[in-house]
Amino acid sequence: MKPQYERMARYLWLSGRDTVRLSFDEIENIISGNLPANTRASDTSWSNNPGGFGMTPMWLAAGYKRSDLDLTGEQVTFKRVNQKVSDTCWRKVIRLALNVDLPTR
């Protein structure tokens, strides 16, 4: 997992909002890097499949799913969902949010 994508999980998790709408430029600012070129052309890059695009597991780990995608306007909307996420994913999010390493169980 690329560390910059973990920043996306941190952003969503710390937002505390039920719905988060971001432009692709805002996402690139959050992750401090460029999105892969295919994310601007294909909705498959934005699926909620945990095995998909490298950032997908991060927004899922933060408790969000992609709910709307506007490729022309280059915007994506995430909605908070009630789901159980893995302890490993939460550890990554918390570690980034608090800037600390948590002991493993």
PDB file of N, CA and C in Angstrom:
ATOM      1  N   MET A   1       0.838  -1.180   0.000  1.00  0.00           N
ATOM      2  CA  MET A   1       0.000   0.000   0.000  1.00  0.00           C
ATOM      3  C   MET A   1       0.882   1.241   0.000  1.00  0.00           C
ATOM      4  N   LYS A   2       0.592   2.160  -0.894  1.00  0.00           N
ATOM      5  CA  LYS A   2       1.382   3.384  -0.957  1.00  0.00           C
ATOM      6  C   LYS A   2       1.020   4.297   0.214  1.00  0.00           C
ATOM      7  N   PRO A   3       2.044   4.812   0.917  1.00  0.00           N
ATOM      8  CA  PRO A   3       1.771   5.663   2.084  1.00  0.00           C
ATOM      9  C   PRO A   3       0.895   6.874   1.776  1.00  0.00           C
ATOM     10  N   GLN A   4       1.018   7.430   0.562  1.00  0.00           N
ATOM     11  CA  GLN A   4       0.213   8.614   0.262  1.00  0.00           C
ATOM     12  C   GLN A   4      -1.276   8.282   0.250  1.00  0.00           C
ATOM     13  N   TYR A   5      -1.623   7.036  -0.080  1.00  0.00           N
ATOM     14  CA  TYR A   5      -3.031   6.657  -0.070  1.00  0.00           C
ATOM     15  C   TYR A   5      -3.548   6.523   1.358  1.00  0.00           C
ATOM     16  N   GLU A   6      -2.669   6.219   2.291  1.00  0.00           N
ATOM     17  CA  GLU A   6      -3.070   6.188   3.698  1.00  0.00           C
ATOM     18  C   GLU A   6      -3.482   7.589   4.155  1.00  0.00           C
ATOM     19  N   ARG A   7      -2.919   8.605   3.541  1.00  0.00           N
ATOM     20  CA  ARG A   7      -3.294   9.985   3.878  1.00  0.00           C
ATOM     21  C   ARG A   7      -4.760  10.249   3.544  1.00  0.00           C
ATOM     22  N   MET A   8      -5.251   9.577   2.501  1.00  0.00           N
ATOM     23  CA  MET A   8      -6.658   9.724   2.128  1.00  0.00           C
ATOM     24  C   MET A   8      -7.547   9.155   3.228  1.00  0.00           C
ATOM     25  N   ALA A   9      -7.185   8.007   3.766  1.00  0.00           N
ATOM     26  CA  ALA A   9      -7.953   7.409   4.863  1.00  0.00           C
ATOM     27  C   ALA A   9      -7.955   8.345   6.065  1.00  0.00           C
ATOM     28  N   ARG A  10      -6.804   8.894   6.344  1.00  0.00           N
ATOM     29  CA  ARG A  10      -6.690   9.822   7.477  1.00  0.00           C
ATOM     30  C   ARG A  10      -7.599  11.025   7.277  1.00  0.00           C
ATOM     31  N   TYR A  11      -7.574  11.595   6.084  1.00  0.00           N
ATOM     32  CA  TYR A  11      -8.400  12.764   5.788  1.00  0.00           C
ATOM     33  C   TYR A  11      -9.879  12.451   5.994  1.00  0.00           C
ATOM     34  N   LEU A  12     -10.339  11.343   5.417  1.00  0.00           N
ATOM     35  CA  LEU A  12     -11.748  10.978   5.541  1.00  0.00           C
ATOM     36  C   LEU A  12     -12.115  10.707   6.993  1.00  0.00           C
ATOM     37  N   TRP A  13     -11.293   9.932   7.657  1.00  0.00           N
ATOM     38  CA  TRP A  13     -11.572   9.542   9.035  1.00  0.00           C
ATOM     39  C   TRP A  13     -11.650  10.756   9.946  1.00  0.00           C
ATOM     40  N   LEU A  14     -10.713  11.675   9.778  1.00  0.00           N
ATOM     41  CA  LEU A  14     -10.689  12.858  10.632  1.00  0.00           C
ATOM     42  C   LEU A  14     -11.752  13.892  10.256  1.00  0.00           C
ATOM     43  N   SER A  15     -12.311  13.796   9.051  1.00  0.00           N
ATOM     44  CA  SER A  15     -13.325  14.768   8.631  1.00  0.00           C
ATOM     45  C   SER A  15     -14.568  14.675   9.508  1.00  0.00           C
ATOM     46  N   GLY A  16     -14.911  13.460   9.931  1.00  0.00           N
ATOM     47  CA  GLY A  16     -16.096  13.270  10.763  1.00  0.00           C
ATOM     48  C   GLY A  16     -17.404  13.527  10.043  1.00  0.00           C
ATOM     49  N   ARG A  17     -17.349  13.723   8.739  1.00  0.00           N
ATOM     50  CA  ARG A  17     -18.563  14.040   7.979  1.00  0.00           C
ATOM     51  C   ARG A  17     -19.190  12.775   7.410  1.00  0.00           C
ATOM     52  N   ASP A  18     -20.503  12.814   7.235  1.00  0.00           N
ATOM     53  CA  ASP A  18     -21.203  11.677   6.637  1.00  0.00           C
ATOM     54  C   ASP A  18     -20.977  11.616   5.133  1.00  0.00           C
ATOM     55  N   THR A  19     -20.835  12.778   4.509  1.00  0.00           N
ATOM     56  CA  THR A  19     -20.601  12.857   3.067  1.00  0.00           C
ATOM     57  C   THR A  19     -19.412  13.777   2.820  1.00  0.00           C
ATOM     58  N   VAL A  20     -18.498  13.314   1.982  1.00  0.00           N
ATOM     59  CA  VAL A  20     -17.313  14.108   1.636  1.00  0.00           C
ATOM     60  C   VAL A  20     -17.200  14.140   0.117  1.00  0.00           C
ATOM     61  N   ARG A  21     -17.292  15.335  -0.461  1.00  0.00           N
ATOM     62  CA  ARG A  21     -17.144  15.500  -1.912  1.00  0.00           C
ATOM     63  C   ARG A  21     -15.817  16.198  -2.167  1.00  0.00           C
ATOM     64  N   LEU A  22     -15.006  15.589  -3.026  1.00  0.00           N
ATOM     65  CA  LEU A  22     -13.677  16.122  -3.314  1.00  0.00           C
ATOM     66  C   LEU A  22     -13.431  16.158  -4.812  1.00  0.00           C
ATOM     67  N   SER A  23     -12.713  17.178  -5.245  1.00  0.00           N
ATOM     68  CA  SER A  23     -12.251  17.196  -6.633  1.00  0.00           C
ATOM     69  C   SER A  23     -11.004  16.322  -6.722  1.00  0.00           C
ATOM     70  N   PHE A  24     -10.681  15.898  -7.918  1.00  0.00           N
ATOM     71  CA  PHE A  24      -9.463  15.108  -8.103  1.00  0.00           C
ATOM     72  C   PHE A  24      -8.239  15.921  -7.672  1.00  0.00           C
ATOM     73  N   ASP A  25      -8.269  17.232  -7.943  1.00  0.00           N
ATOM     74  CA  ASP A  25      -7.156  18.095  -7.522  1.00  0.00           C
ATOM     75  C   ASP A  25      -7.024  18.118  -6.000  1.00  0.00           C
ATOM     76  N   GLU A  26      -8.157  18.159  -5.303  1.00  0.00           N
ATOM     77  CA  GLU A  26      -8.110  18.137  -3.836  1.00  0.00           C
ATOM     78  C   GLU A  26      -7.530  16.818  -3.330  1.00  0.00           C
ATOM     79  N   ILE A  27      -7.910  15.724  -3.985  1.00  0.00           N
ATOM     80  CA  ILE A  27      -7.374  14.417  -3.592  1.00  0.00           C
ATOM     81  C   ILE A  27      -5.871  14.385  -3.814  1.00  0.00           C
ATOM     82  N   GLU A  28      -5.421  14.919  -4.949  1.00  0.00           N
ATOM     83  CA  GLU A  28      -3.981  14.954  -5.211  1.00  0.00           C
ATOM     84  C   GLU A  28      -3.256  15.796  -4.163  1.00  0.00           C
ATOM     85  N   ASN A  29      -3.892  16.840  -3.695  1.00  0.00           N
ATOM     86  CA  ASN A  29      -3.308  17.649  -2.627  1.00  0.00           C
ATOM     87  C   ASN A  29      -3.234  16.845  -1.327  1.00  0.00           C
ATOM     88  N   ILE A  30      -4.292  16.107  -1.018  1.00  0.00           N
ATOM     89  CA  ILE A  30      -4.330  15.294   0.204  1.00  0.00           C
ATOM     90  C   ILE A  30      -3.244  14.227   0.183  1.00  0.00           C
ATOM     91  N   ILE A  31      -3.092  13.555  -0.963  1.00  0.00           N
ATOM     92  CA  ILE A  31      -2.127  12.453  -1.037  1.00  0.00           C
ATOM     93  C   ILE A  31      -0.725  12.933  -1.399  1.00  0.00           C
ATOM     94  N   SER A  32      -0.587  14.223  -1.631  1.00  0.00           N
ATOM     95  CA  SER A  32       0.708  14.814  -2.005  1.00  0.00           C
ATOM     96  C   SER A  32       1.322  14.118  -3.209  1.00  0.00           C
ATOM     97  N   GLY A  33       0.500  13.897  -4.208  1.00  0.00           N
ATOM     98  CA  GLY A  33       0.976  13.255  -5.429  1.00  0.00           C
ATOM     99  C   GLY A  33      -0.118  13.216  -6.472  1.00  0.00           C
ATOM    100  N   ASN A  34       0.238  12.717  -7.638  1.00  0.00           N
ATOM    101  CA  ASN A  34      -0.709  12.633  -8.741  1.00  0.00           C
ATOM    102  C   ASN A  34      -1.492  11.333  -8.700  1.00  0.00           C
ATOM    103  N   LEU A  35      -2.762  11.426  -9.068  1.00  0.00           N
ATOM    104  CA  LEU A  35      -3.560  10.223  -9.257  1.00  0.00           C
ATOM    105  C   LEU A  35      -3.100   9.543 -10.542  1.00  0.00           C
ATOM    106  N   PRO A  36      -3.183   8.228 -10.611  1.00  0.00           N
ATOM    107  CA  PRO A  36      -2.850   7.550 -11.866  1.00  0.00           C
ATOM    108  C   PRO A  36      -3.752   8.069 -12.994  1.00  0.00           C
ATOM    109  N   ALA A  37      -3.224   8.139 -14.199  1.00  0.00           N
ATOM    110  CA  ALA A  37      -3.958   8.692 -15.342  1.00  0.00           C
ATOM    111  C   ALA A  37      -5.300   8.008 -15.565  1.00  0.00           C
ATOM    112  N   ASN A  38      -5.369   6.698 -15.354  1.00  0.00           N
ATOM    113  CA  ASN A  38      -6.621   5.985 -15.627  1.00  0.00           C
ATOM    114  C   ASN A  38      -7.744   6.366 -14.664  1.00  0.00           C
ATOM    115  N   THR A  39      -7.431   6.970 -13.523  1.00  0.00           N
ATOM    116  CA  THR A  39      -8.490   7.369 -12.592  1.00  0.00           C
ATOM    117  C   THR A  39      -9.308   8.532 -13.129  1.00  0.00           C
ATOM    118  N   ARG A  40      -8.755   9.262 -14.066  1.00  0.00           N
ATOM    119  CA  ARG A  40      -9.482  10.384 -14.663  1.00  0.00           C
ATOM    120  C   ARG A  40     -10.336   9.949 -15.846  1.00  0.00           C
ATOM    121  N   ALA A  41     -10.179   8.695 -16.271  1.00  0.00           N
ATOM    122  CA  ALA A  41     -10.885   8.235 -17.465  1.00  0.00           C
ATOM    123  C   ALA A  41     -11.810   7.048 -17.233  1.00  0.00           C
ATOM    124  N   SER A  42     -11.660   6.362 -16.122  1.00  0.00           N
ATOM    125  CA  SER A  42     -12.399   5.114 -15.930  1.00  0.00           C
ATOM    126  C   SER A  42     -13.038   5.042 -14.551  1.00  0.00           C
ATOM    127  N   ASP A  43     -14.323   4.673 -14.535  1.00  0.00           N
ATOM    128  CA  ASP A  43     -14.986   4.540 -13.241  1.00  0.00           C
ATOM    129  C   ASP A  43     -14.569   3.270 -12.508  1.00  0.00           C
ATOM    130  N   THR A  44     -13.963   2.314 -13.209  1.00  0.00           N
ATOM    131  CA  THR A  44     -13.530   1.084 -12.535  1.00  0.00           C
ATOM    132  C   THR A  44     -12.437   1.369 -11.510  1.00  0.00           C
ATOM    133  N   SER A  45     -11.696   2.430 -11.714  1.00  0.00           N
ATOM    134  CA  SER A  45     -10.664   2.813 -10.746  1.00  0.00           C
ATOM    135  C   SER A  45     -11.270   3.276  -9.430  1.00  0.00           C
ATOM    136  N   TRP A  46     -12.540   3.626  -9.456  1.00  0.00           N
ATOM    137  CA  TRP A  46     -13.208   4.180  -8.280  1.00  0.00           C
ATOM    138  C   TRP A  46     -14.233   3.223  -7.690  1.00  0.00           C
ATOM    139  N   SER A  47     -14.117   1.948  -7.999  1.00  0.00           N
ATOM    140  CA  SER A  47     -15.069   0.976  -7.448  1.00  0.00           C
ATOM    141  C   SER A  47     -14.820   0.815  -5.954  1.00  0.00           C
ATOM    142  N   ASN A  48     -15.758   0.201  -5.284  1.00  0.00           N
ATOM    143  CA  ASN A  48     -15.606  -0.073  -3.854  1.00  0.00           C
ATOM    144  C   ASN A  48     -15.068  -1.475  -3.611  1.00  0.00           C
ATOM    145  N   ASN A  49     -14.431  -2.041  -4.619  1.00  0.00           N
ATOM    146  CA  ASN A  49     -13.830  -3.368  -4.508  1.00  0.00           C
ATOM    147  C   ASN A  49     -12.518  -3.241  -3.738  1.00  0.00           C
ATOM    148  N   PRO A  50     -12.411  -3.895  -2.569  1.00  0.00           N
ATOM    149  CA  PRO A  50     -11.186  -3.761  -1.771  1.00  0.00           C
ATOM    150  C   PRO A  50      -9.923  -4.211  -2.492  1.00  0.00           C
ATOM    151  N   GLY A  51     -10.073  -5.022  -3.524  1.00  0.00           N
ATOM    152  CA  GLY A  51      -8.909  -5.470  -4.276  1.00  0.00           C
ATOM    153  C   GLY A  51      -8.619  -4.601  -5.481  1.00  0.00           C
ATOM    154  N   GLY A  52      -9.335  -3.479  -5.604  1.00  0.00           N
ATOM    155  CA  GLY A  52      -9.181  -2.616  -6.765  1.00  0.00           C
ATOM    156  C   GLY A  52      -8.069  -1.600  -6.621  1.00  0.00           C
ATOM    157  N   PHE A  53      -8.304  -0.417  -7.154  1.00  0.00           N
ATOM    158  CA  PHE A  53      -7.374   0.713  -7.158  1.00  0.00           C
ATOM    159  C   PHE A  53      -6.724   0.862  -5.786  1.00  0.00           C
ATOM    160  N   GLY A  54      -5.451   1.211  -5.772  1.00  0.00           N
ATOM    161  CA  GLY A  54      -4.668   1.265  -4.545  1.00  0.00           C
ATOM    162  C   GLY A  54      -5.242   2.093  -3.416  1.00  0.00           C
ATOM    163  N   MET A  55      -6.069   3.087  -3.719  1.00  0.00           N
ATOM    164  CA  MET A  55      -6.632   3.923  -2.666  1.00  0.00           C
ATOM    165  C   MET A  55      -7.930   3.337  -2.103  1.00  0.00           C
ATOM    166  N   THR A  56      -8.581   2.444  -2.838  1.00  0.00           N
ATOM    167  CA  THR A  56      -9.871   1.897  -2.408  1.00  0.00           C
ATOM    168  C   THR A  56      -9.830   1.297  -1.009  1.00  0.00           C
ATOM    169  N   PRO A  57      -8.863   0.431  -0.682  1.00  0.00           N
ATOM    170  CA  PRO A  57      -8.850  -0.123   0.677  1.00  0.00           C
ATOM    171  C   PRO A  57      -8.746   0.952   1.756  1.00  0.00           C
ATOM    172  N   MET A  58      -8.161   2.085   1.414  1.00  0.00           N
ATOM    173  CA  MET A  58      -7.996   3.143   2.402  1.00  0.00           C
ATOM    174  C   MET A  58      -9.313   3.847   2.698  1.00  0.00           C
ATOM    175  N   TRP A  59     -10.116   4.157   1.670  1.00  0.00           N
ATOM    176  CA  TRP A  59     -11.387   4.810   1.988  1.00  0.00           C
ATOM    177  C   TRP A  59     -12.333   3.822   2.648  1.00  0.00           C
ATOM    178  N   LEU A  60     -12.219   2.545   2.291  1.00  0.00           N
ATOM    179  CA  LEU A  60     -13.025   1.532   2.976  1.00  0.00           C
ATOM    180  C   LEU A  60     -12.591   1.395   4.433  1.00  0.00           C
ATOM    181  N   ALA A  61     -11.289   1.432   4.680  1.00  0.00           N
ATOM    182  CA  ALA A  61     -10.769   1.328   6.047  1.00  0.00           C
ATOM    183  C   ALA A  61     -11.230   2.495   6.909  1.00  0.00           C
ATOM    184  N   ALA A  62     -11.400   3.642   6.296  1.00  0.00           N
ATOM    185  CA  ALA A  62     -11.850   4.821   7.035  1.00  0.00           C
ATOM    186  C   ALA A  62     -13.355   4.802   7.265  1.00  0.00           C
ATOM    187  N   GLY A  63     -14.042   3.776   6.726  1.00  0.00           N
ATOM    188  CA  GLY A  63     -15.483   3.647   6.930  1.00  0.00           C
ATOM    189  C   GLY A  63     -16.320   4.357   5.890  1.00  0.00           C
ATOM    190  N   TYR A  64     -15.767   4.566   4.697  1.00  0.00           N
ATOM    191  CA  TYR A  64     -16.480   5.253   3.622  1.00  0.00           C
ATOM    192  C   TYR A  64     -16.580   4.369   2.386  1.00  0.00           C
ATOM    193  N   LYS A  65     -17.579   4.664   1.567  1.00  0.00           N
ATOM    194  CA  LYS A  65     -17.696   4.064   0.238  1.00  0.00           C
ATOM    195  C   LYS A  65     -17.870   5.186  -0.765  1.00  0.00           C
ATOM    196  N   ARG A  66     -17.383   4.944  -1.964  1.00  0.00           N
ATOM    197  CA  ARG A  66     -17.580   5.915  -3.039  1.00  0.00           C
ATOM    198  C   ARG A  66     -19.046   5.834  -3.446  1.00  0.00           C
ATOM    199  N   SER A  67     -19.740   6.968  -3.398  1.00  0.00           N
ATOM    200  CA  SER A  67     -21.168   6.963  -3.707  1.00  0.00           C
ATOM    201  C   SER A  67     -21.493   7.642  -5.025  1.00  0.00           C
ATOM    202  N   ASP A  68     -20.668   8.578  -5.449  1.00  0.00           N
ATOM    203  CA  ASP A  68     -20.936   9.289  -6.694  1.00  0.00           C
ATOM    204  C   ASP A  68     -19.605   9.635  -7.345  1.00  0.00           C
ATOM    205  N   LEU A  69     -19.610   9.591  -8.659  1.00  0.00           N
ATOM    206  CA  LEU A  69     -18.392   9.905  -9.409  1.00  0.00           C
ATOM    207  C   LEU A  69     -18.754  10.721 -10.629  1.00  0.00           C
ATOM    208  N   ASP A  70     -18.099  11.844 -10.801  1.00  0.00           N
ATOM    209  CA  ASP A  70     -18.278  12.707 -11.959  1.00  0.00           C
ATOM    210  C   ASP A  70     -16.928  12.813 -12.661  1.00  0.00           C
ATOM    211  N   LEU A  71     -16.713  11.943 -13.649  1.00  0.00           N
ATOM    212  CA  LEU A  71     -15.429  11.949 -14.356  1.00  0.00           C
ATOM    213  C   LEU A  71     -15.233  13.234 -15.151  1.00  0.00           C
ATOM    214  N   THR A  72     -16.309  13.756 -15.743  1.00  0.00           N
ATOM    215  CA  THR A  72     -16.200  14.988 -16.521  1.00  0.00           C
ATOM    216  C   THR A  72     -15.811  16.162 -15.627  1.00  0.00           C
ATOM    217  N   GLY A  73     -16.465  16.268 -14.487  1.00  0.00           N
ATOM    218  CA  GLY A  73     -16.167  17.345 -13.548  1.00  0.00           C
ATOM    219  C   GLY A  73     -15.025  17.022 -12.603  1.00  0.00           C
ATOM    220  N   GLU A  74     -14.493  15.799 -12.725  1.00  0.00           N
ATOM    221  CA  GLU A  74     -13.386  15.326 -11.889  1.00  0.00           C
ATOM    222  C   GLU A  74     -13.673  15.524 -10.402  1.00  0.00           C
ATOM    223  N   GLN A  75     -14.805  14.949  -9.970  1.00  0.00           N
ATOM    224  CA  GLN A  75     -15.182  14.998  -8.564  1.00  0.00           C
ATOM    225  C   GLN A  75     -15.695  13.634  -8.129  1.00  0.00           C
ATOM    226  N   VAL A  76     -15.478  13.331  -6.868  1.00  0.00           N
ATOM    227  CA  VAL A  76     -15.943  12.063  -6.306  1.00  0.00           C
ATOM    228  C   VAL A  76     -16.553  12.342  -4.934  1.00  0.00           C
ATOM    229  N   THR A  77     -17.608  11.594  -4.623  1.00  0.00           N
ATOM    230  CA  THR A  77     -18.277  11.733  -3.333  1.00  0.00           C
ATOM    231  C   THR A  77     -18.153  10.429  -2.567  1.00  0.00           C
ATOM    232  N   PHE A  78     -17.797  10.551  -1.305  1.00  0.00           N
ATOM    233  CA  PHE A  78     -17.701   9.399  -0.405  1.00  0.00           C
ATOM    234  C   PHE A  78     -18.764   9.554   0.671  1.00  0.00           C
ATOM    235  N   LYS A  79     -19.402   8.435   1.027  1.00  0.00           N
ATOM    236  CA  LYS A  79     -20.392   8.437   2.113  1.00  0.00           C
ATOM    237  C   LYS A  79     -19.935   7.489   3.189  1.00  0.00           C
ATOM    238  N   ARG A  80     -20.121   7.938   4.431  1.00  0.00           N
ATOM    239  CA  ARG A  80     -19.775   7.085   5.566  1.00  0.00           C
ATOM    240  C   ARG A  80     -20.771   5.929   5.630  1.00  0.00           C
ATOM    241  N   VAL A  81     -20.250   4.755   5.891  1.00  0.00           N
ATOM    242  CA  VAL A  81     -21.087   3.566   6.040  1.00  0.00           C
ATOM    243  C   VAL A  81     -20.755   2.909   7.371  1.00  0.00           C
ATOM    244  N   ASN A  82     -21.714   2.211   7.901  1.00  0.00           N
ATOM    245  CA  ASN A  82     -21.456   1.438   9.112  1.00  0.00           C
ATOM    246  C   ASN A  82     -20.979   0.072   8.678  1.00  0.00           C
ATOM    247  N   GLN A  83     -19.731  -0.172   8.867  1.00  0.00           N
ATOM    248  CA  GLN A  83     -19.166  -1.462   8.486  1.00  0.00           C
ATOM    249  C   GLN A  83     -18.025  -1.792   9.429  1.00  0.00           C
ATOM    250  N   LYS A  84     -17.795  -3.053   9.580  1.00  0.00           N
ATOM    251  CA  LYS A  84     -16.672  -3.496  10.404  1.00  0.00           C
ATOM    252  C   LYS A  84     -15.440  -3.510   9.513  1.00  0.00           C
ATOM    253  N   VAL A  85     -14.423  -2.825   9.943  1.00  0.00           N
ATOM    254  CA  VAL A  85     -13.181  -2.802   9.183  1.00  0.00           C
ATOM    255  C   VAL A  85     -12.120  -3.557   9.962  1.00  0.00           C
ATOM    256  N   SER A  86     -11.144  -4.028   9.257  1.00  0.00           N
ATOM    257  CA  SER A  86     -10.122  -4.851   9.899  1.00  0.00           C
ATOM    258  C   SER A  86      -9.289  -4.033  10.880  1.00  0.00           C
ATOM    259  N   ASP A  87      -8.828  -4.711  11.905  1.00  0.00           N
ATOM    260  CA  ASP A  87      -7.980  -4.086  12.913  1.00  0.00           C
ATOM    261  C   ASP A  87      -6.718  -3.514  12.273  1.00  0.00           C
ATOM    262  N   THR A  88      -6.175  -4.228  11.296  1.00  0.00           N
ATOM    263  CA  THR A  88      -4.965  -3.769  10.618  1.00  0.00           C
ATOM    264  C   THR A  88      -5.204  -2.440   9.910  1.00  0.00           C
ATOM    265  N   CYS A  89      -6.340  -2.311   9.223  1.00  0.00           N
ATOM    266  CA  CYS A  89      -6.646  -1.064   8.523  1.00  0.00           C
ATOM    267  C   CYS A  89      -6.823   0.085   9.505  1.00  0.00           C
ATOM    268  N   TRP A  90      -7.536  -0.157  10.612  1.00  0.00           N
ATOM    269  CA  TRP A  90      -7.727   0.897  11.600  1.00  0.00           C
ATOM    270  C   TRP A  90      -6.400   1.309  12.213  1.00  0.00           C
ATOM    271  N   ARG A  91      -5.531   0.346  12.442  1.00  0.00           N
ATOM    272  CA  ARG A  91      -4.217   0.666  12.999  1.00  0.00           C
ATOM    273  C   ARG A  91      -3.481   1.651  12.097  1.00  0.00           C
ATOM    274  N   LYS A  92      -3.540   1.417  10.777  1.00  0.00           N
ATOM    275  CA  LYS A  92      -2.872   2.314   9.837  1.00  0.00           C
ATOM    276  C   LYS A  92      -3.461   3.718   9.927  1.00  0.00           C
ATOM    277  N   VAL A  93      -4.786   3.792   9.951  1.00  0.00           N
ATOM    278  CA  VAL A  93      -5.446   5.093  10.001  1.00  0.00           C
ATOM    279  C   VAL A  93      -5.105   5.818  11.298  1.00  0.00           C
ATOM    280  N   ILE A  94      -5.209   5.113  12.418  1.00  0.00           N
ATOM    281  CA  ILE A  94      -4.924   5.733  13.716  1.00  0.00           C
ATOM    282  C   ILE A  94      -3.456   6.135  13.814  1.00  0.00           C
ATOM    283  N   ARG A  95      -2.578   5.268  13.321  1.00  0.00           N
ATOM    284  CA  ARG A  95      -1.144   5.576  13.356  1.00  0.00           C
ATOM    285  C   ARG A  95      -0.867   6.878  12.610  1.00  0.00           C
ATOM    286  N   LEU A  96      -1.495   7.041  11.455  1.00  0.00           N
ATOM    287  CA  LEU A  96      -1.294   8.270  10.682  1.00  0.00           C
ATOM    288  C   LEU A  96      -1.958   9.467  11.348  1.00  0.00           C
ATOM    289  N   ALA A  97      -3.158   9.256  11.880  1.00  0.00           N
ATOM    290  CA  ALA A  97      -3.891  10.364  12.492  1.00  0.00           C
ATOM    291  C   ALA A  97      -3.167  10.906  13.713  1.00  0.00           C
ATOM    292  N   LEU A  98      -2.638  10.010  14.513  1.00  0.00           N
ATOM    293  CA  LEU A  98      -1.988  10.423  15.756  1.00  0.00           C
ATOM    294  C   LEU A  98      -0.475  10.519  15.637  1.00  0.00           C
ATOM    295  N   ASN A  99       0.028  10.060  14.500  1.00  0.00           N
ATOM    296  CA  ASN A  99       1.467  10.039  14.255  1.00  0.00           C
ATOM    297  C   ASN A  99       2.196   9.216  15.322  1.00  0.00           C
ATOM    298  N   VAL A 100       1.615   8.065  15.664  1.00  0.00           N
ATOM    299  CA  VAL A 100       2.233   7.151  16.630  1.00  0.00           C
ATOM    300  C   VAL A 100       2.110   5.724  16.118  1.00  0.00           C
ATOM    301  N   ASP A 101       2.996   4.875  16.565  1.00  0.00           N
ATOM    302  CA  ASP A 101       2.898   3.453  16.266  1.00  0.00           C
ATOM    303  C   ASP A 101       2.166   2.775  17.409  1.00  0.00           C
ATOM    304  N   LEU A 102       1.206   1.943  17.058  1.00  0.00           N
ATOM    305  CA  LEU A 102       0.446   1.218  18.067  1.00  0.00           C
ATOM    306  C   LEU A 102       1.011  -0.179  18.219  1.00  0.00           C
ATOM    307  N   PRO A 103       1.038  -0.700  19.444  1.00  0.00           N
ATOM    308  CA  PRO A 103       1.515  -2.078  19.617  1.00  0.00           C
ATOM    309  C   PRO A 103       0.532  -3.053  18.982  1.00  0.00           C
ATOM    310  N   THR A 104       1.051  -4.141  18.460  1.00  0.00           N
ATOM    311  CA  THR A 104       0.174  -5.164  17.899  1.00  0.00           C
ATOM    312  C   THR A 104      -0.318  -6.058  19.015  1.00  0.00           C
ATOM    313  N   ARG A 105      -1.470  -6.664  18.767  1.00  0.00           N
ATOM    314  CA  ARG A 105      -2.020  -7.570  19.785  1.00  0.00           C
ATOM    315  C   ARG A 105      -1.493  -8.956  19.597  1.00  0.00           C
TER     316      ARG A 105
END
